[in-house]
Amino acid sequence: MGGYCGYLANMGGLAAGADAAYIFEEPFDIRDLQSNVEHLTEKMKTTIQRGLVLRNESCSENYTTDFIYQLYSEEGKGVFDCRKNVLGHMQQGGAPSPFDRNFGTKISARAMEWITAKLKEARGRGKKFTTDDSVCVLGISKRNVIFQPVAELKKQTDFEHRIPKEQWWLKLRPLMKILAKYKASYDVSDSGQLEHVQPWSV
């Protein structure tokens, strides 16, 4: 359901043109809330008569959905009114789509190939054979379906909050401010290396 990870709130906000998205990874205080309310109030006085604020369910213990709703409702009196919607279990989805079924088949085929290869490596040894790379998780990383050893993932994980220590999508946070017409800039100096996109196959 997302938990402490702000990915859904952040990317949903970026896709929908949200005015703010409150997430656990980027702590905020009452001054940030005040600034966002003032920005939305000024925006509503123009020709744009809509706003969207998203909140990750675990972003703050005290700044709850009800608190933020009441704050915006009170401060926006006479300028705008608020509605609150908690998505909750809707994001779990319903029946699997054709994509889900196809992807599940590809992943299971990849897993079986890997298990077969590991069994062949251990053949004739007469005992259980495990190494650090034989205990792993199959998943998508940088557009590739890969097996990542659990020992490697352990170093990269914040177990208390069940999120990675480094999250690539946090670099996109300033874009939301720019699109919502805040006075912000996006530093592209740390561009990194461009990767060639290859077609995905099993």
Short mmCIF file of N, CA, C and O in Angstrom, two decimals, residues 61-178:
data_model
loop_
_atom_site.label_atom_id
_atom_site.label_comp_id
_atom_site.label_asym_id
_atom_site.label_seq_id
_atom_site.Cartn_x
_atom_site.Cartn_y
_atom_site.Cartn_z
N GLU A 61 3.25 12.04 11.48
CA GLU A 61 2.38 11.52 12.53
C GLU A 61 1.33 12.54 12.95
O GLU A 61 0.20 12.20 13.27
N ASN A 62 1.72 13.82 12.93
CA ASN A 62 0.83 14.87 13.43
C ASN A 62 0.08 15.63 12.33
O ASN A 62 -1.05 16.05 12.55
N TYR A 63 0.71 15.82 11.18
CA TYR A 63 0.03 16.51 10.08
C TYR A 63 -0.77 15.48 9.28
O TYR A 63 -0.37 15.03 8.22
N THR A 64 -1.89 15.10 9.83
CA THR A 64 -2.74 14.06 9.25
C THR A 64 -3.54 14.60 8.07
O THR A 64 -3.58 15.81 7.83
N THR A 65 -4.21 13.70 7.38
CA THR A 65 -5.07 14.11 6.26
C THR A 65 -6.16 15.06 6.74
O THR A 65 -6.44 16.08 6.10
N ASP A 66 -6.75 14.75 7.89
CA ASP A 66 -7.81 15.62 8.44
C ASP A 66 -7.27 16.99 8.79
O ASP A 66 -7.91 18.01 8.53
N PHE A 67 -6.07 17.02 9.40
CA PHE A 67 -5.47 18.31 9.78
C PHE A 67 -5.23 19.17 8.54
O PHE A 67 -5.58 20.36 8.52
N ILE A 68 -4.62 18.58 7.51
CA ILE A 68 -4.31 19.34 6.30
C ILE A 68 -5.59 19.79 5.61
O ILE A 68 -5.69 20.94 5.15
N TYR A 69 -6.60 18.93 5.58
CA TYR A 69 -7.90 19.29 5.00
C TYR A 69 -8.51 20.49 5.74
O TYR A 69 -8.98 21.45 5.13
N GLN A 70 -8.50 20.44 7.08
CA GLN A 70 -9.07 21.52 7.87
C GLN A 70 -8.27 22.82 7.73
O GLN A 70 -8.84 23.91 7.66
N LEU A 71 -6.95 22.69 7.64
CA LEU A 71 -6.10 23.87 7.45
C LEU A 71 -6.42 24.56 6.13
O LEU A 71 -6.65 25.77 6.09
N TYR A 72 -6.45 23.80 5.04
CA TYR A 72 -6.75 24.37 3.73
C TYR A 72 -8.18 24.93 3.69
O TYR A 72 -8.41 25.98 3.10
N SER A 73 -9.13 24.23 4.32
CA SER A 73 -10.52 24.70 4.34
C SER A 73 -10.63 26.04 5.06
O SER A 73 -11.32 26.95 4.59
N GLU A 74 -9.96 26.16 6.20
CA GLU A 74 -10.04 27.38 7.00
C GLU A 74 -9.35 28.55 6.31
O GLU A 74 -9.90 29.65 6.22
N GLU A 75 -8.15 28.30 5.81
CA GLU A 75 -7.37 29.38 5.19
C GLU A 75 -7.90 29.78 3.81
O GLU A 75 -7.64 30.87 3.35
N GLY A 76 -8.65 28.87 3.18
CA GLY A 76 -9.17 29.17 1.85
C GLY A 76 -10.57 29.73 1.85
O GLY A 76 -11.16 29.93 0.79
N LYS A 77 -11.13 30.01 3.04
CA LYS A 77 -12.51 30.52 3.13
C LYS A 77 -12.67 31.77 2.28
O LYS A 77 -11.88 32.70 2.36
N GLY A 78 -13.71 31.78 1.48
CA GLY A 78 -13.99 32.93 0.64
C GLY A 78 -13.24 32.90 -0.69
O GLY A 78 -13.53 33.68 -1.59
N VAL A 79 -12.25 32.03 -0.79
CA VAL A 79 -11.46 31.94 -2.03
C VAL A 79 -11.68 30.59 -2.71
O VAL A 79 -11.91 30.51 -3.91
N PHE A 80 -11.59 29.52 -1.94
CA PHE A 80 -11.82 28.18 -2.47
C PHE A 80 -12.35 27.26 -1.38
O PHE A 80 -12.23 27.56 -0.20
N ASP A 81 -12.98 26.20 -1.79
CA ASP A 81 -13.42 25.19 -0.82
C ASP A 81 -12.66 23.88 -1.09
O ASP A 81 -12.07 23.71 -2.15
N CYS A 82 -12.67 23.02 -0.13
CA CYS A 82 -11.87 21.79 -0.21
C CYS A 82 -12.75 20.55 -0.17
O CYS A 82 -13.82 20.54 0.44
N ARG A 83 -12.23 19.51 -0.79
CA ARG A 83 -12.81 18.17 -0.67
C ARG A 83 -11.68 17.22 -0.35
O ARG A 83 -10.56 17.39 -0.83
N LYS A 84 -12.00 16.20 0.42
CA LYS A 84 -11.00 15.23 0.83
C LYS A 84 -11.37 13.87 0.25
O LYS A 84 -12.53 13.48 0.26
N ASN A 85 -10.36 13.16 -0.27
CA ASN A 85 -10.58 11.83 -0.81
C ASN A 85 -9.42 10.93 -0.41
O ASN A 85 -8.28 11.22 -0.74
N VAL A 86 -9.72 9.86 0.32
CA VAL A 86 -8.69 8.89 0.71
C VAL A 86 -8.85 7.67 -0.18
O VAL A 86 -9.88 6.99 -0.13
N LEU A 87 -7.83 7.40 -1.00
CA LEU A 87 -7.93 6.31 -1.98
C LEU A 87 -7.97 4.94 -1.31
O LEU A 87 -8.69 4.06 -1.72
N GLY A 88 -7.16 4.77 -0.28
CA GLY A 88 -7.17 3.52 0.47
C GLY A 88 -6.95 2.28 -0.37
O GLY A 88 -5.99 2.20 -1.12
N HIS A 89 -7.86 1.35 -0.26
CA HIS A 89 -7.67 0.04 -0.89
C HIS A 89 -7.91 0.04 -2.39
O HIS A 89 -7.69 -0.99 -3.03
N MET A 90 -8.33 1.16 -2.95
CA MET A 90 -8.55 1.21 -4.39
C MET A 90 -7.28 0.91 -5.16
O MET A 90 -7.32 0.36 -6.25
N GLN A 91 -6.11 1.28 -4.62
CA GLN A 91 -4.87 1.10 -5.36
C GLN A 91 -4.41 -0.36 -5.43
O GLN A 91 -3.46 -0.67 -6.11
N GLN A 92 -5.09 -1.26 -4.72
CA GLN A 92 -4.74 -2.67 -4.82
C GLN A 92 -5.20 -3.26 -6.15
O GLN A 92 -4.72 -4.31 -6.56
N GLY A 93 -6.12 -2.63 -6.80
CA GLY A 93 -6.57 -3.11 -8.10
C GLY A 93 -7.57 -4.23 -7.99
O GLY A 93 -7.89 -4.71 -6.92
N GLY A 94 -8.04 -4.67 -9.14
CA GLY A 94 -9.03 -5.75 -9.19
C GLY A 94 -8.45 -6.97 -9.87
O GLY A 94 -7.40 -7.46 -9.50
N ALA A 95 -9.16 -7.43 -10.90
CA ALA A 95 -8.71 -8.61 -11.64
C ALA A 95 -7.43 -8.27 -12.41
O ALA A 95 -7.25 -7.14 -12.87
N PRO A 96 -6.50 -9.24 -12.54
CA PRO A 96 -5.25 -8.97 -13.27
C PRO A 96 -5.53 -8.61 -14.73
O PRO A 96 -6.38 -9.22 -15.37
N SER A 97 -4.78 -7.64 -15.23
CA SER A 97 -4.92 -7.23 -16.64
C SER A 97 -4.12 -8.21 -17.52
O SER A 97 -3.32 -8.99 -17.01
N PRO A 98 -4.31 -8.15 -18.85
CA PRO A 98 -3.48 -8.97 -19.73
C PRO A 98 -1.98 -8.71 -19.52
O PRO A 98 -1.17 -9.63 -19.57
N PHE A 99 -1.63 -7.45 -19.26
CA PHE A 99 -0.21 -7.13 -18.98
C PHE A 99 0.27 -7.87 -17.74
O PHE A 99 1.37 -8.44 -17.73
N ASP A 100 -0.54 -7.85 -16.67
CA ASP A 100 -0.17 -8.53 -15.43
C ASP A 100 0.05 -10.02 -15.67
O ASP A 100 1.01 -10.61 -15.17
N ARG A 101 -0.85 -10.64 -16.41
CA ARG A 101 -0.74 -12.08 -16.68
C ARG A 101 0.51 -12.39 -17.51
O ARG A 101 1.23 -13.33 -17.23
N ASN A 102 0.74 -11.58 -18.53
CA ASN A 102 1.91 -11.77 -19.38
C ASN A 102 3.20 -11.59 -18.58
O ASN A 102 4.13 -12.39 -18.68
N PHE A 103 3.23 -10.52 -17.77
CA PHE A 103 4.42 -10.24 -16.97
C PHE A 103 4.66 -11.35 -15.95
O PHE A 103 5.80 -11.77 -15.73
N GLY A 104 3.60 -11.85 -15.32
CA GLY A 104 3.72 -12.95 -14.36
C GLY A 104 4.30 -14.20 -15.00
O GLY A 104 5.14 -14.89 -14.41
N THR A 105 3.88 -14.48 -16.23
CA THR A 105 4.40 -15.64 -16.96
C THR A 105 5.89 -15.47 -17.25
O THR A 105 6.69 -16.39 -17.07
N LYS A 106 6.29 -14.27 -17.71
CA LYS A 106 7.70 -14.00 -18.02
C LYS A 106 8.57 -14.11 -16.78
O LYS A 106 9.66 -14.69 -16.82
N ILE A 107 8.09 -13.55 -15.66
CA ILE A 107 8.87 -13.58 -14.42
C ILE A 107 9.01 -15.02 -13.92
O ILE A 107 10.09 -15.42 -13.48
N SER A 108 7.93 -15.78 -13.97
CA SER A 108 8.01 -17.17 -13.48
C SER A 108 8.94 -18.01 -14.36
O SER A 108 9.68 -18.85 -13.87
N ALA A 109 8.92 -17.77 -15.68
CA ALA A 109 9.83 -18.49 -16.59
C ALA A 109 11.28 -18.15 -16.26
O ALA A 109 12.14 -19.02 -16.21
N ARG A 110 11.53 -16.86 -16.02
CA ARG A 110 12.89 -16.42 -15.66
C ARG A 110 13.33 -17.06 -14.34
O ARG A 110 14.47 -17.50 -14.21
N ALA A 111 12.44 -17.13 -13.38
CA ALA A 111 12.75 -17.73 -12.08
C ALA A 111 13.07 -19.21 -12.22
O ALA A 111 14.04 -19.71 -11.62
N MET A 112 12.30 -19.92 -13.03
CA MET A 112 12.53 -21.35 -13.22
C MET A 112 13.87 -21.61 -13.93
O MET A 112 14.59 -22.55 -13.59
N GLU A 113 14.22 -20.78 -14.90
CA GLU A 113 15.52 -20.90 -15.57
C GLU A 113 16.65 -20.73 -14.56
O GLU A 113 17.64 -21.47 -14.58
N TRP A 114 16.51 -19.76 -13.67
CA TRP A 114 17.54 -19.47 -12.67
C TRP A 114 17.67 -20.62 -11.68
O TRP A 114 18.78 -21.05 -11.37
N ILE A 115 16.54 -21.15 -11.20
CA ILE A 115 16.56 -22.27 -10.24
C ILE A 115 17.21 -23.49 -10.90
O ILE A 115 18.05 -24.17 -10.28
N THR A 116 16.86 -23.77 -12.16
CA THR A 116 17.44 -24.91 -12.87
C THR A 116 18.96 -24.75 -13.00
O THR A 116 19.71 -25.71 -12.78
N ALA A 117 19.41 -23.55 -13.34
CA ALA A 117 20.86 -23.30 -13.47
C ALA A 117 21.57 -23.51 -12.13
O ALA A 117 22.66 -24.10 -12.07
N LYS A 118 20.96 -23.05 -11.03
CA LYS A 118 21.57 -23.21 -9.71
C LYS A 118 21.64 -24.69 -9.31
O LYS A 118 22.62 -25.14 -8.71
N LEU A 119 20.61 -25.46 -9.65
CA LEU A 119 20.61 -26.89 -9.33
C LEU A 119 21.69 -27.63 -10.12
O LEU A 119 22.35 -28.53 -9.61
N LYS A 120 21.89 -27.23 -11.39
CA LYS A 120 22.93 -27.85 -12.21
C LYS A 120 24.32 -27.54 -11.66
O LYS A 120 25.21 -28.38 -11.69
N GLU A 121 24.51 -26.30 -11.17
CA GLU A 121 25.80 -25.92 -10.58
C GLU A 121 26.13 -26.78 -9.37
O GLU A 121 27.28 -27.15 -9.13
N ALA A 122 25.12 -27.13 -8.57
CA ALA A 122 25.33 -27.86 -7.32
C ALA A 122 25.30 -29.38 -7.50
O ALA A 122 25.54 -30.11 -6.55
N ARG A 123 25.04 -29.85 -8.75
CA ARG A 123 24.91 -31.29 -8.99
C ARG A 123 26.21 -32.03 -8.66
O ARG A 123 27.30 -31.55 -8.97
N GLY A 124 26.08 -33.20 -8.03
CA GLY A 124 27.23 -34.05 -7.73
C GLY A 124 28.00 -33.67 -6.48
O GLY A 124 28.98 -34.31 -6.14
N ARG A 125 27.58 -32.64 -5.78
CA ARG A 125 28.29 -32.23 -4.58
C ARG A 125 27.81 -32.97 -3.34
O ARG A 125 28.47 -32.94 -2.31
N GLY A 126 26.62 -33.58 -3.45
CA GLY A 126 26.11 -34.40 -2.35
C GLY A 126 25.70 -33.64 -1.11
O GLY A 126 25.54 -34.22 -0.05
N LYS A 127 25.53 -32.32 -1.20
CA LYS A 127 25.10 -31.54 -0.05
C LYS A 127 24.40 -30.27 -0.54
O LYS A 127 24.43 -29.95 -1.72
N LYS A 128 23.81 -29.57 0.40
CA LYS A 128 23.18 -28.30 0.02
C LYS A 128 24.27 -27.31 -0.35
O LYS A 128 25.30 -27.24 0.32
N PHE A 129 24.00 -26.53 -1.38
CA PHE A 129 24.99 -25.57 -1.81
C PHE A 129 24.34 -24.19 -1.93
O PHE A 129 23.48 -23.97 -2.76
N THR A 130 24.74 -23.29 -1.04
CA THR A 130 24.22 -21.92 -1.10
C THR A 130 25.38 -20.93 -1.01
O THR A 130 26.38 -21.19 -0.36
N THR A 131 25.21 -19.85 -1.69
CA THR A 131 26.17 -18.75 -1.63
C THR A 131 25.37 -17.46 -1.45
O THR A 131 24.14 -17.49 -1.47
N ASP A 132 26.07 -16.34 -1.30
CA ASP A 132 25.37 -15.06 -1.14
C ASP A 132 24.49 -14.73 -2.34
O ASP A 132 23.46 -14.10 -2.20
N ASP A 133 24.92 -15.16 -3.53
CA ASP A 133 24.11 -14.83 -4.71
C ASP A 133 23.04 -15.87 -5.02
O ASP A 133 22.29 -15.73 -5.98
N SER A 134 22.94 -16.92 -4.20
CA SER A 134 21.88 -17.90 -4.43
C SER A 134 20.61 -17.57 -3.65
O SER A 134 19.58 -18.18 -3.86
N VAL A 135 20.69 -16.59 -2.77
CA VAL A 135 19.51 -16.09 -2.05
C VAL A 135 19.24 -14.70 -2.60
O VAL A 135 19.95 -13.74 -2.28
N CYS A 136 18.24 -14.59 -3.46
CA CYS A 136 18.05 -13.30 -4.12
C CYS A 136 16.58 -13.00 -4.41
O CYS A 136 15.71 -13.83 -4.17
N VAL A 137 16.37 -11.79 -4.92
CA VAL A 137 15.04 -11.31 -5.26
C VAL A 137 15.02 -10.99 -6.75
O VAL A 137 15.94 -10.37 -7.27
N LEU A 138 13.98 -11.42 -7.42
CA LEU A 138 13.82 -11.12 -8.85
C LEU A 138 12.95 -9.88 -8.99
O LEU A 138 11.85 -9.81 -8.44
N GLY A 139 13.45 -8.89 -9.71
CA GLY A 139 12.67 -7.66 -9.87
C GLY A 139 13.21 -6.81 -11.01
O GLY A 139 14.15 -7.20 -11.71
N ILE A 140 12.62 -5.64 -11.18
CA ILE A 140 13.04 -4.73 -12.24
C ILE A 140 13.94 -3.66 -11.64
O ILE A 140 13.60 -3.03 -10.64
N SER A 141 15.09 -3.45 -12.27
CA SER A 141 16.01 -2.40 -11.87
C SER A 141 16.56 -1.76 -13.14
O SER A 141 17.15 -2.43 -13.97
N LYS A 142 16.32 -0.46 -13.28
CA LYS A 142 16.77 0.28 -14.46
C LYS A 142 16.35 -0.40 -15.76
O LYS A 142 17.16 -0.69 -16.62
N ARG A 143 15.07 -0.68 -15.87
CA ARG A 143 14.45 -1.26 -17.07
C ARG A 143 14.89 -2.69 -17.38
O ARG A 143 14.60 -3.21 -18.44
N ASN A 144 15.61 -3.33 -16.47
CA ASN A 144 16.05 -4.70 -16.68
C ASN A 144 15.48 -5.60 -15.60
O ASN A 144 15.40 -5.20 -14.44
N VAL A 145 15.11 -6.82 -15.98
CA VAL A 145 14.66 -7.80 -15.01
C VAL A 145 15.92 -8.52 -14.53
O VAL A 145 16.60 -9.18 -15.31
N ILE A 146 16.25 -8.34 -13.24
CA ILE A 146 17.49 -8.92 -12.71
C ILE A 146 17.26 -9.62 -11.38
O ILE A 146 16.28 -9.35 -10.68
N PHE A 147 18.18 -10.51 -11.05
CA PHE A 147 18.21 -11.16 -9.75
C PHE A 147 19.20 -10.37 -8.89
O PHE A 147 20.36 -10.23 -9.26
N GLN A 148 18.72 -9.84 -7.76
CA GLN A 148 19.60 -9.12 -6.85
C GLN A 148 19.78 -9.91 -5.57
O GLN A 148 18.78 -10.26 -4.93
N PRO A 149 21.03 -10.21 -5.18
CA PRO A 149 21.25 -10.94 -3.93
C PRO A 149 20.70 -10.18 -2.73
O PRO A 149 20.83 -8.95 -2.64
N VAL A 150 20.09 -10.91 -1.80
CA VAL A 150 19.52 -10.29 -0.60
C VAL A 150 20.61 -9.61 0.22
O VAL A 150 20.39 -8.55 0.80
N ALA A 151 21.82 -10.19 0.24
CA ALA A 151 22.93 -9.60 0.99
C ALA A 151 23.25 -8.20 0.47
O ALA A 151 23.57 -7.29 1.23
N GLU A 152 23.13 -8.02 -0.86
CA GLU A 152 23.38 -6.72 -1.49
C GLU A 152 22.24 -5.75 -1.17
O GLU A 152 22.46 -4.58 -0.86
N LEU A 153 21.00 -6.24 -1.26
CA LEU A 153 19.83 -5.40 -0.99
C LEU A 153 19.79 -4.95 0.47
O LEU A 153 19.31 -3.86 0.77
N LYS A 154 20.31 -5.79 1.36
CA LYS A 154 20.30 -5.47 2.80
C LYS A 154 21.06 -4.17 3.09
O LYS A 154 20.64 -3.37 3.91
N LYS A 155 22.15 -3.95 2.36
CA LYS A 155 22.96 -2.74 2.55
C LYS A 155 22.23 -1.49 2.06
O LYS A 155 22.50 -0.39 2.51
N GLN A 156 21.32 -1.67 1.11
CA GLN A 156 20.64 -0.53 0.48
C GLN A 156 19.26 -0.23 1.06
O GLN A 156 18.56 0.62 0.56
N THR A 157 18.88 -0.94 2.13
CA THR A 157 17.50 -0.85 2.62
C THR A 157 17.40 -0.24 4.01
O THR A 157 18.17 -0.57 4.89
N ASP A 158 16.42 0.64 4.17
CA ASP A 158 16.03 1.16 5.49
C ASP A 158 14.92 0.24 5.99
O ASP A 158 13.77 0.39 5.61
N PHE A 159 15.30 -0.74 6.82
CA PHE A 159 14.35 -1.76 7.24
C PHE A 159 13.24 -1.21 8.14
O PHE A 159 12.12 -1.69 8.10
N GLU A 160 13.55 -0.19 8.93
CA GLU A 160 12.54 0.37 9.83
C GLU A 160 11.35 0.92 9.06
O GLU A 160 10.20 0.75 9.44
N HIS A 161 11.64 1.60 7.94
CA HIS A 161 10.58 2.22 7.15
C HIS A 161 10.26 1.45 5.88
O HIS A 161 9.40 1.87 5.10
N ARG A 162 10.98 0.36 5.63
CA ARG A 162 10.76 -0.50 4.47
C ARG A 162 10.85 0.26 3.15
O ARG A 162 9.99 0.15 2.27
N ILE A 163 11.93 1.07 3.04
CA ILE A 163 12.18 1.81 1.81
C ILE A 163 13.68 1.75 1.48
O ILE A 163 14.49 1.54 2.38
N PRO A 164 14.05 1.96 0.22
CA PRO A 164 15.47 2.02 -0.12
C PRO A 164 16.12 3.27 0.48
O PRO A 164 15.46 4.30 0.67
N LYS A 165 17.41 3.18 0.78
CA LYS A 165 18.12 4.35 1.33
C LYS A 165 18.29 5.42 0.26
O LYS A 165 18.27 6.60 0.55
N GLU A 166 18.50 5.01 -0.98
CA GLU A 166 18.63 5.93 -2.11
C GLU A 166 17.44 5.74 -3.03
O GLU A 166 17.17 4.62 -3.46
N GLN A 167 16.73 6.83 -3.35
CA GLN A 167 15.56 6.72 -4.22
C GLN A 167 15.71 7.68 -5.40
O GLN A 167 15.75 8.89 -5.21
N TRP A 168 15.77 7.14 -6.60
CA TRP A 168 16.05 7.92 -7.80
C TRP A 168 15.01 8.99 -8.06
O TRP A 168 15.31 10.07 -8.56
N TRP A 169 13.76 8.74 -7.72
CA TRP A 169 12.66 9.64 -8.08
C TRP A 169 12.66 10.93 -7.25
O TRP A 169 11.99 11.89 -7.61
N LEU A 170 13.43 10.98 -6.15
CA LEU A 170 13.48 12.20 -5.34
C LEU A 170 14.08 13.37 -6.12
O LEU A 170 13.79 14.53 -5.82
N LYS A 171 14.88 13.06 -7.15
CA LYS A 171 15.46 14.13 -7.98
C LYS A 171 14.39 14.85 -8.80
O LYS A 171 14.63 15.93 -9.32
N LEU A 172 13.21 14.24 -8.92
CA LEU A 172 12.13 14.84 -9.70
C LEU A 172 11.27 15.81 -8.89
O LEU A 172 10.40 16.48 -9.43
N ARG A 173 11.49 15.84 -7.56
CA ARG A 173 10.67 16.70 -6.70
C ARG A 173 10.63 18.17 -7.14
O ARG A 173 9.56 18.77 -7.17
N PRO A 174 11.78 18.77 -7.50
CA PRO A 174 11.72 20.19 -7.91
C PRO A 174 10.84 20.45 -9.13
O PRO A 174 10.30 21.54 -9.29
N LEU A 175 10.69 19.44 -10.00
CA LEU A 175 9.84 19.63 -11.19
C LEU A 175 8.40 19.94 -10.83
O LEU A 175 7.74 20.73 -11.49
N MET A 176 7.92 19.31 -9.76
CA MET A 176 6.54 19.56 -9.34
C MET A 176 6.36 21.02 -8.92
O MET A 176 5.37 21.65 -9.25
N LYS A 177 7.35 21.55 -8.20
CA LYS A 177 7.29 22.97 -7.78
C LYS A 177 7.30 23.89 -9.00
O LYS A 177 6.56 24.87 -9.06
N ILE A 178 8.15 23.55 -9.97
CA ILE A 178 8.23 24.38 -11.18
C ILE A 178 6.91 24.35 -11.94
O ILE A 178 6.39 25.39 -12.34
#
